mmCIF file of C-alpha atoms and ligand atoms in Angstrom:
data_model
loop_
_atom_site.group_PDB
_atom_site.id
_atom_site.type_symbol
_atom_site.label_atom_id
_atom_site.label_comp_id
_atom_site.label_asym_id
_atom_site.label_seq_id
_atom_site.Cartn_x
_atom_site.Cartn_y
_atom_site.Cartn_z
ATOM 1 C CA UNK A 1 -15.676 2.730 1.951
ATOM 2 C CA UNK A 2 -12.364 3.736 3.514
ATOM 3 C CA UNK A 3 -10.219 6.852 3.418
ATOM 4 C CA UNK A 4 -6.789 6.613 1.806
ATOM 5 C CA UNK A 5 -4.173 6.890 4.547
ATOM 6 C CA UNK A 6 -3.012 10.480 5.023
ATOM 7 C CA UNK A 7 -5.855 12.108 3.116
ATOM 8 C CA UNK A 8 -8.391 12.680 5.907
ATOM 9 C CA UNK A 9 -7.365 13.952 9.331
ATOM 10 C CA UNK A 10 -10.272 12.863 11.507
ATOM 11 C CA UNK A 11 -9.027 14.826 14.519
ATOM 12 C CA UNK A 12 -8.630 18.085 12.539
ATOM 13 C CA UNK A 13 -11.940 17.472 10.731
ATOM 14 C CA UNK A 14 -13.704 17.233 14.079
ATOM 15 C CA UNK A 15 -12.107 20.519 15.152
ATOM 16 C CA UNK A 16 -13.141 22.199 11.886
ATOM 17 C CA UNK A 17 -16.615 20.739 11.354
ATOM 18 C CA UNK A 18 -17.651 19.762 14.906
ATOM 19 C CA UNK A 19 -19.167 16.500 16.113
ATOM 20 C CA UNK A 20 -21.442 16.347 13.053
ATOM 21 C CA UNK A 21 -18.594 14.898 10.971
ATOM 22 C CA UNK A 22 -18.156 12.124 13.541
ATOM 23 C CA UNK A 23 -21.864 11.415 13.855
ATOM 24 C CA UNK A 24 -22.212 11.131 10.079
ATOM 25 C CA UNK A 25 -18.734 9.774 9.523
ATOM 26 C CA UNK A 26 -17.883 9.570 5.789
ATOM 27 C CA UNK A 27 -16.107 6.176 5.975
ATOM 28 C CA UNK A 28 -16.939 2.659 7.224
ATOM 29 C CA UNK A 29 -13.504 2.270 8.788
ATOM 30 C CA UNK A 30 -10.814 4.872 9.347
ATOM 31 C CA UNK A 31 -7.200 4.485 8.202
ATOM 32 C CA UNK A 32 -4.695 6.583 10.178
ATOM 33 C CA UNK A 33 -1.953 8.633 8.573
ATOM 34 C CA UNK A 34 1.177 6.485 8.363
ATOM 35 C CA UNK A 35 3.149 6.521 11.584
ATOM 36 C CA UNK A 36 6.856 5.810 12.030
ATOM 37 C CA UNK A 37 8.811 4.728 15.112
ATOM 38 C CA UNK A 38 10.348 8.174 15.644
ATOM 39 C CA UNK A 39 8.650 11.570 15.173
ATOM 40 C CA UNK A 40 9.185 13.157 11.733
ATOM 41 C CA UNK A 41 8.951 16.801 10.686
ATOM 42 C CA UNK A 42 8.115 15.952 7.080
ATOM 43 C CA UNK A 43 9.496 17.694 3.999
ATOM 44 C CA UNK A 44 10.162 21.421 3.687
ATOM 45 C CA UNK A 45 7.449 23.462 1.921
ATOM 46 C CA UNK A 46 6.035 23.802 -0.664
ATOM 47 C CA UNK A 47 4.404 20.407 -0.205
ATOM 48 C CA UNK A 48 1.648 20.455 -2.819
ATOM 49 C CA UNK A 49 1.340 21.114 -6.545
ATOM 50 C CA UNK A 50 -1.981 20.979 -8.344
ATOM 51 C CA UNK A 51 -1.850 19.164 -11.685
ATOM 52 C CA UNK A 52 -4.619 19.491 -14.311
ATOM 53 C CA UNK A 53 -6.322 16.415 -12.840
ATOM 54 C CA UNK A 54 -4.841 15.781 -9.457
ATOM 55 C CA UNK A 55 -2.188 16.628 -6.937
ATOM 56 C CA UNK A 56 1.484 16.060 -6.393
ATOM 57 C CA UNK A 57 2.241 15.883 -2.697
ATOM 58 C CA UNK A 58 5.565 15.849 -0.991
ATOM 59 C CA UNK A 59 4.375 15.790 2.586
ATOM 60 C CA UNK A 60 7.163 13.467 3.758
ATOM 61 C CA UNK A 61 5.223 11.586 6.436
ATOM 62 C CA UNK A 62 5.242 14.134 9.273
ATOM 63 C CA UNK A 63 3.956 12.381 12.382
ATOM 64 C CA UNK A 64 4.345 12.295 16.135
ATOM 65 C CA UNK A 65 6.096 8.925 16.117
ATOM 66 C CA UNK A 66 4.812 5.785 17.800
ATOM 67 C CA UNK A 67 4.871 7.147 21.335
ATOM 68 C CA UNK A 68 3.130 10.421 20.417
ATOM 69 C CA UNK A 69 0.547 8.536 18.374
ATOM 70 C CA UNK A 70 -0.293 6.124 21.182
ATOM 71 C CA UNK A 71 -0.416 8.904 23.783
ATOM 72 C CA UNK A 72 -2.316 11.616 21.999
ATOM 73 C CA UNK A 73 -3.934 10.429 18.747
ATOM 74 C CA UNK A 74 -5.053 6.893 19.499
ATOM 75 C CA UNK A 75 -7.474 7.843 22.322
ATOM 76 C CA UNK A 76 -9.148 10.390 20.022
ATOM 77 C CA UNK A 77 -9.262 8.095 16.997
ATOM 78 C CA UNK A 78 -10.782 5.412 19.242
ATOM 79 C CA UNK A 79 -13.799 7.734 19.710
ATOM 80 C CA UNK A 80 -14.687 7.451 16.036
ATOM 81 C CA UNK A 81 -17.820 5.389 15.383
ATOM 82 C CA UNK A 82 -15.974 3.044 12.992
ATOM 83 C CA UNK A 83 -13.140 0.485 13.277
ATOM 84 C CA UNK A 84 -9.618 1.874 13.250
ATOM 85 C CA UNK A 85 -6.875 0.737 10.869
ATOM 86 C CA UNK A 86 -3.410 2.023 11.754
ATOM 87 C CA UNK A 87 -0.897 2.546 8.956
ATOM 88 C CA UNK A 88 2.754 1.943 9.867
ATOM 89 C CA UNK A 89 6.063 2.299 8.068
ATOM 90 C CA UNK A 90 9.498 1.117 9.204
ATOM 91 C CA UNK A 91 12.943 1.643 7.747
ATOM 92 C CA UNK A 92 14.011 -1.904 8.567
ATOM 93 C CA UNK A 93 12.142 -5.151 9.065
ATOM 94 C CA UNK A 94 12.809 -5.119 12.806
ATOM 95 C CA UNK A 95 11.562 -1.559 13.141
ATOM 96 C CA UNK A 96 8.420 -2.451 11.218
ATOM 97 C CA UNK A 97 7.918 -5.539 13.376
ATOM 98 C CA UNK A 98 8.216 -3.607 16.621
ATOM 99 C CA UNK A 99 5.748 -0.977 15.366
ATOM 100 C CA UNK A 100 3.299 -3.728 14.442
ATOM 101 C CA UNK A 101 3.723 -5.395 17.835
ATOM 102 C CA UNK A 102 3.082 -2.112 19.723
ATOM 103 C CA UNK A 103 0.137 -0.976 17.629
ATOM 104 C CA UNK A 104 -1.360 -4.463 17.289
ATOM 105 C CA UNK A 105 -1.331 -4.911 21.053
ATOM 106 C CA UNK A 106 -3.903 -2.138 21.492
ATOM 107 C CA UNK A 107 -7.576 -3.101 21.697
ATOM 108 C CA UNK A 108 -8.593 0.132 19.929
ATOM 109 C CA UNK A 109 -6.889 -1.072 16.737
ATOM 110 C CA UNK A 110 -8.873 -3.360 14.429
ATOM 111 C CA UNK A 111 -6.297 -3.880 11.646
ATOM 112 C CA UNK A 112 -2.849 -2.766 10.593
ATOM 113 C CA UNK A 113 -1.825 -1.444 7.196
ATOM 114 C CA UNK A 114 1.837 -1.770 6.187
ATOM 115 C CA UNK A 115 2.976 1.151 4.081
ATOM 116 C CA UNK A 116 5.918 -0.442 2.265
ATOM 117 C CA UNK A 117 6.646 2.514 -0.037
ATOM 118 C CA UNK A 118 9.872 3.317 1.782
ATOM 119 C CA UNK A 119 13.512 2.314 1.512
ATOM 120 C CA UNK A 120 14.842 -0.455 3.694
ATOM 121 C CA UNK A 121 17.946 1.211 5.113
ATOM 122 C CA UNK A 122 19.646 -2.205 5.277
ATOM 123 C CA UNK A 123 19.309 -2.962 1.560
ATOM 124 C CA UNK A 124 18.605 0.443 -0.011
ATOM 125 C CA UNK A 125 15.636 -1.084 -1.840
ATOM 126 C CA UNK A 126 12.104 0.266 -1.634
ATOM 127 C CA UNK A 127 10.443 -2.561 0.303
ATOM 128 C CA UNK A 128 7.244 -2.571 -1.711
ATOM 129 C CA UNK A 129 8.957 -2.301 -5.095
ATOM 130 C CA UNK A 130 10.554 -5.716 -4.796
ATOM 131 C CA UNK A 131 8.700 -9.027 -4.276
ATOM 132 C CA UNK A 132 11.345 -10.658 -2.089
ATOM 133 C CA UNK A 133 11.796 -7.540 0.093
ATOM 134 C CA UNK A 134 8.020 -7.428 0.535
ATOM 135 C CA UNK A 135 7.842 -11.135 1.360
ATOM 136 C CA UNK A 136 10.563 -10.863 3.998
ATOM 137 C CA UNK A 137 8.943 -7.788 5.573
ATOM 138 C CA UNK A 138 5.502 -9.401 5.728
ATOM 139 C CA UNK A 139 6.889 -12.710 7.068
ATOM 140 C CA UNK A 140 8.753 -10.810 9.793
ATOM 141 C CA UNK A 141 5.767 -8.743 10.961
ATOM 142 C CA UNK A 142 3.280 -11.595 10.615
ATOM 143 C CA UNK A 143 4.849 -13.244 13.676
ATOM 144 C CA UNK A 144 4.123 -10.105 15.740
ATOM 145 C CA UNK A 145 0.525 -9.519 14.720
ATOM 146 C CA UNK A 146 -2.673 -11.293 15.672
ATOM 147 C CA UNK A 147 -4.642 -8.583 13.885
ATOM 148 C CA UNK A 148 -5.430 -8.607 10.172
ATOM 149 C CA UNK A 149 -2.600 -7.178 8.077
ATOM 150 C CA UNK A 150 -3.179 -5.104 4.948
ATOM 151 C CA UNK A 151 -0.187 -4.514 2.671
ATOM 152 C CA UNK A 152 -0.392 -1.216 0.784
ATOM 153 C CA UNK A 153 1.203 -1.647 -2.609
ATOM 154 C CA UNK A 154 3.103 0.982 -4.501
ATOM 155 C CA UNK A 155 2.362 1.493 -8.209
ATOM 156 C CA UNK A 156 6.044 2.391 -8.672
ATOM 157 C CA UNK A 157 7.030 -1.289 -8.822
ATOM 158 C CA UNK A 158 8.155 -2.935 -12.035
ATOM 159 C CA UNK A 159 5.708 -5.774 -11.432
ATOM 160 C CA UNK A 160 2.994 -4.892 -8.889
ATOM 161 C CA UNK A 161 1.303 -8.283 -9.388
ATOM 162 C CA UNK A 162 4.470 -10.132 -8.342
ATOM 163 C CA UNK A 163 4.706 -7.933 -5.235
ATOM 164 C CA UNK A 164 1.028 -8.588 -4.415
ATOM 165 C CA UNK A 165 1.473 -12.355 -4.791
ATOM 166 C CA UNK A 166 4.561 -12.194 -2.562
ATOM 167 C CA UNK A 167 2.591 -10.293 0.089
ATOM 168 C CA UNK A 168 -0.245 -12.818 -0.029
ATOM 169 C CA UNK A 169 2.080 -15.818 0.144
ATOM 170 C CA UNK A 170 3.914 -14.268 3.109
ATOM 171 C CA UNK A 171 0.679 -14.001 5.090
ATOM 172 C CA UNK A 172 -1.024 -10.692 4.220
ATOM 173 C CA UNK A 173 -4.787 -10.743 4.859
ATOM 174 C CA UNK A 174 -5.531 -8.089 2.224
ATOM 175 C CA UNK A 175 -3.737 -5.709 -0.102
ATOM 176 C CA UNK A 176 -4.575 -2.097 -0.835
ATOM 177 C CA UNK A 177 -3.554 -0.233 -3.962
ATOM 178 C CA UNK A 178 -2.515 2.136 -5.340
ATOM 179 C CA UNK A 179 -0.291 4.461 -3.379
ATOM 180 C CA UNK A 180 0.825 7.599 -5.239
ATOM 181 C CA UNK A 181 2.897 7.543 -8.431
ATOM 182 C CA UNK A 182 6.233 9.313 -8.366
ATOM 183 C CA UNK A 183 6.027 12.732 -10.015
ATOM 184 C CA UNK A 184 7.628 16.140 -10.271
ATOM 185 C CA UNK A 185 6.785 19.761 -11.048
ATOM 186 C CA UNK A 186 9.169 22.609 -11.890
ATOM 187 C CA UNK A 187 8.961 26.188 -10.707
ATOM 188 C CA UNK A 188 7.668 28.172 -13.703
ATOM 189 C CA UNK A 189 10.323 30.894 -13.322
ATOM 190 C CA UNK A 190 13.416 29.160 -12.018
ATOM 191 C CA UNK A 191 13.052 25.720 -13.577
ATOM 192 C CA UNK A 192 14.004 24.266 -10.206
ATOM 193 C CA UNK A 193 11.841 21.580 -8.567
ATOM 194 C CA UNK A 194 8.756 23.255 -7.083
ATOM 195 C CA UNK A 195 8.327 20.859 -4.190
ATOM 196 C CA UNK A 196 10.524 21.170 -1.124
ATOM 197 C CA UNK A 197 11.131 17.419 -1.325
ATOM 198 C CA UNK A 198 12.022 17.838 -5.076
ATOM 199 C CA UNK A 199 9.732 14.953 -6.132
ATOM 200 C CA UNK A 200 6.363 13.871 -4.819
ATOM 201 C CA UNK A 201 3.473 11.491 -5.273
ATOM 202 C CA UNK A 202 0.770 12.015 -7.893
ATOM 203 C CA UNK A 203 -2.812 11.244 -6.855
ATOM 204 C CA UNK A 204 -6.355 12.045 -7.948
ATOM 205 C CA UNK A 205 -8.185 11.575 -11.274
ATOM 206 C CA UNK A 206 -4.867 11.720 -13.164
ATOM 207 C CA UNK A 207 -3.945 8.248 -11.886
ATOM 208 C CA UNK A 208 -7.365 6.538 -12.036
ATOM 209 C CA UNK A 209 -6.811 4.610 -15.272
ATOM 210 C CA UNK A 210 -3.450 3.331 -14.034
ATOM 211 C CA UNK A 211 -4.905 2.366 -10.664
ATOM 212 C CA UNK A 212 -7.825 0.575 -12.291
ATOM 213 C CA UNK A 213 -5.499 -1.537 -14.419
ATOM 214 C CA UNK A 214 -3.308 -2.429 -11.433
ATOM 215 C CA UNK A 215 -6.325 -3.319 -9.281
ATOM 216 C CA UNK A 216 -7.700 -5.542 -12.064
ATOM 217 C CA UNK A 217 -4.353 -7.308 -12.621
ATOM 218 C CA UNK A 218 -3.739 -7.859 -8.903
ATOM 219 C CA UNK A 219 -7.300 -8.963 -8.136
ATOM 220 C CA UNK A 220 -7.158 -11.495 -10.973
ATOM 221 C CA UNK A 221 -4.206 -13.243 -9.291
ATOM 222 C CA UNK A 222 -5.046 -12.937 -5.566
ATOM 223 C CA UNK A 223 -7.382 -14.869 -3.296
ATOM 224 C CA UNK A 224 -7.288 -12.288 -0.473
ATOM 225 C CA UNK A 225 -9.419 -9.113 -0.629
ATOM 226 C CA UNK A 226 -8.242 -6.103 -2.604
ATOM 227 C CA UNK A 227 -8.859 -2.529 -1.441
ATOM 228 C CA UNK A 228 -8.908 -0.329 -4.533
ATOM 229 C CA UNK A 229 -8.089 3.356 -4.714
ATOM 230 C CA UNK A 230 -6.657 5.999 -7.008
ATOM 231 C CA UNK A 231 -8.691 8.926 -8.286
ATOM 232 C CA UNK A 232 -12.095 7.672 -7.144
ATOM 233 C CA UNK A 233 -14.433 10.667 -6.990
ATOM 234 C CA UNK A 234 -17.855 9.303 -8.014
ATOM 235 C CA UNK A 235 -19.945 6.194 -7.425
ATOM 236 C CA UNK A 236 -19.356 5.301 -11.061
ATOM 237 C CA UNK A 237 -15.604 5.165 -10.457
ATOM 238 C CA UNK A 238 -16.148 3.037 -7.334
ATOM 239 C CA UNK A 239 -18.330 0.654 -9.384
ATOM 240 C CA UNK A 240 -15.536 0.365 -11.943
ATOM 241 C CA UNK A 241 -12.999 -0.572 -9.250
ATOM 242 C CA UNK A 242 -15.416 -3.185 -7.885
ATOM 243 C CA UNK A 243 -15.984 -4.576 -11.370
ATOM 244 C CA UNK A 244 -12.189 -4.799 -11.637
ATOM 245 C CA UNK A 245 -12.138 -6.998 -8.517
ATOM 246 C CA UNK A 246 -11.858 -4.659 -5.516
ATOM 247 C CA UNK A 247 -13.966 -5.618 -2.474
ATOM 248 C CA UNK A 248 -13.447 -2.314 -0.696
ATOM 249 C CA UNK A 249 -12.917 1.188 -2.077
ATOM 250 C CA UNK A 250 -10.835 3.981 -0.589
ATOM 251 C CA UNK A 251 -11.152 7.675 -1.342
ATOM 252 C CA UNK A 252 -8.179 10.004 -1.011
ATOM 253 C CA UNK A 253 -7.662 13.234 -2.902
ATOM 254 C CA UNK A 254 -11.394 13.793 -3.482
ATOM 255 C CA UNK A 255 -11.835 14.287 0.282
ATOM 256 C CA UNK A 256 -9.781 17.513 0.076
ATOM 257 C CA UNK A 257 -12.457 18.973 -2.204
ATOM 258 C CA UNK A 258 -15.420 17.396 -0.450
ATOM 259 C CA UNK A 259 -14.827 16.152 3.117
ATOM 260 C CA UNK A 260 -18.042 14.106 2.907
ATOM 261 C CA UNK A 261 -16.941 12.456 -0.365
ATOM 262 C CA UNK A 262 -16.717 8.976 1.158
ATOM 263 C CA UNK A 263 -20.363 9.020 2.192
ATOM 264 C CA UNK A 264 -21.494 10.608 -1.085
ATOM 265 C CA UNK A 265 -19.607 8.111 -3.242
ATOM 266 C CA UNK A 266 -20.975 5.185 -1.188
ATOM 267 C CA UNK A 267 -24.518 6.520 -1.715
ATOM 268 C CA UNK A 268 -23.931 6.940 -5.448
ATOM 269 C CA UNK A 269 -22.537 3.409 -5.623
ATOM 270 C CA UNK A 270 -25.543 2.011 -3.748
ATOM 271 C CA UNK A 271 -27.825 3.890 -6.169
ATOM 272 C CA UNK A 272 -26.096 2.288 -9.149
ATOM 273 C CA UNK A 273 -26.278 -1.151 -7.540
ATOM 274 C CA UNK A 274 -29.946 -0.772 -6.589
ATOM 275 C CA UNK A 275 -30.902 0.506 -10.010
ATOM 276 C CA UNK A 276 -29.265 -2.672 -11.342
ATOM 277 C CA UNK A 277 -29.071 -0.993 -14.701
ATOM 278 C CA UNK A 278 -26.292 -1.357 -17.197
ATOM 279 C CA UNK A 279 -23.790 1.236 -16.073
ATOM 280 C CA UNK A 280 -23.372 4.148 -18.443
ATOM 281 C CA UNK A 281 -19.899 4.532 -19.943
ATOM 282 C CA UNK A 282 -17.702 6.484 -17.538
ATOM 283 C CA UNK A 283 -17.143 9.247 -20.091
ATOM 284 C CA UNK A 284 -20.815 10.238 -19.848
ATOM 285 C CA UNK A 285 -20.683 10.595 -16.067
ATOM 286 C CA UNK A 286 -17.589 12.723 -15.563
HETATM 287 C C1 FMN R 1 -1.631 14.536 0.824
HETATM 288 C C2 FMN R 1 -1.512 13.031 0.754
HETATM 289 C C3 FMN R 1 -0.942 12.344 1.829
HETATM 290 C C4 FMN R 1 -0.823 10.952 1.784
HETATM 291 N N1 FMN R 1 -0.277 10.301 2.858
HETATM 292 C C5 FMN R 1 -0.193 8.934 2.837
HETATM 293 C C6 FMN R 1 0.288 8.211 3.971
HETATM 294 O O1 FMN R 1 0.633 8.785 5.006
HETATM 295 N N2 FMN R 1 0.355 6.852 3.870
HETATM 296 C C7 FMN R 1 -0.058 6.163 2.756
HETATM 297 O O2 FMN R 1 0.003 4.923 2.744
HETATM 298 N N3 FMN R 1 -0.561 6.826 1.679
HETATM 299 C C8 FMN R 1 -0.636 8.176 1.700
HETATM 300 N N4 FMN R 1 -1.181 8.841 0.621
HETATM 301 C C9 FMN R 1 -1.667 8.067 -0.546
HETATM 302 C C10 FMN R 1 -3.181 7.859 -0.473
HETATM 303 O O3 FMN R 1 -3.575 7.129 0.680
HETATM 304 C C11 FMN R 1 -3.697 7.118 -1.740
HETATM 305 O O4 FMN R 1 -3.066 5.858 -1.810
HETATM 306 C C12 FMN R 1 -3.394 7.875 -3.040
HETATM 307 O O5 FMN R 1 -3.518 9.268 -2.839
HETATM 308 C C13 FMN R 1 -4.291 7.434 -4.206
HETATM 309 O O6 FMN R 1 -5.658 7.694 -3.932
HETATM 310 P P1 FMN R 1 -6.416 9.051 -4.416
HETATM 311 O O7 FMN R 1 -6.072 9.246 -5.874
HETATM 312 O O8 FMN R 1 -7.872 8.793 -4.170
HETATM 313 O O9 FMN R 1 -5.872 10.161 -3.578
HETATM 314 C C14 FMN R 1 -1.292 10.241 0.642
HETATM 315 C C15 FMN R 1 -1.865 10.951 -0.426
HETATM 316 C C16 FMN R 1 -1.983 12.322 -0.379
HETATM 317 C C17 FMN R 1 -2.619 13.050 -1.543
#
């Protein structure tokens, strides 16, 4: 059980809930918020909109940049009782490769996740929306990394399976999916976009059915492990993603409601597995 990148701030959680949250850590490995080479302020507020069954976020990847991350966050994340996966994003293949080389050179880091939901400034294409862009990015960073590489797929691709196959063939050790779906909300009075970044990413129960289908389609074609996420909030949902072919589950939006959701969902999943019973239809376990 992992956290979805950017949905659980382990350093802030420790400040808010004390060492108890570390001692009974909700996840089996921790995925950092995506870091970029340079510091980023993120998008102007408002950054969140609640939908009937989820969230639209337009956070815009605020982060301290590589140097700030290595100096101030990495030592604290290394104190967590679980392996650390660092999520990185670059705006060109070379930038991504140098991030991977710097982060991958640190003993505290167990694996690296490539967040490819961003434009390549050289081509204007979203790296993860295009199979050949993804292949070239993964091939480039593969040379820099001895550590396992996870490629985080975007659901906003025309053919996510083709992108997943390209990532695998270029040397990815695992894929994770789904990232958020592009969405928008309007201000009820002005009709202008509500979010400071105009559009955002939809997550939570609203996207679960879409995520489940994409996980099933990708897992059917790949030999490498699939990390499934998108609206998982109960053990039943996690069981569905595993039945669809995921080997690992990640929990994102649900952690905002219940910071211990990862642990709870893992326990519910274990209960279902131990009971060995025919799972009840999801609609009866909402
Ligand atoms: C507030 C917020 C911030 C996020 N930040 C990141 C991020 O920095 N990097 C990333 O790869 N995904 C990010 N995500 C996407 C999640 O990791 C996850 O892929 C997505 O939310 C679907 O899972 P969920 O429905 O369980 O939240 C973010 C999602 C949310 C809601």
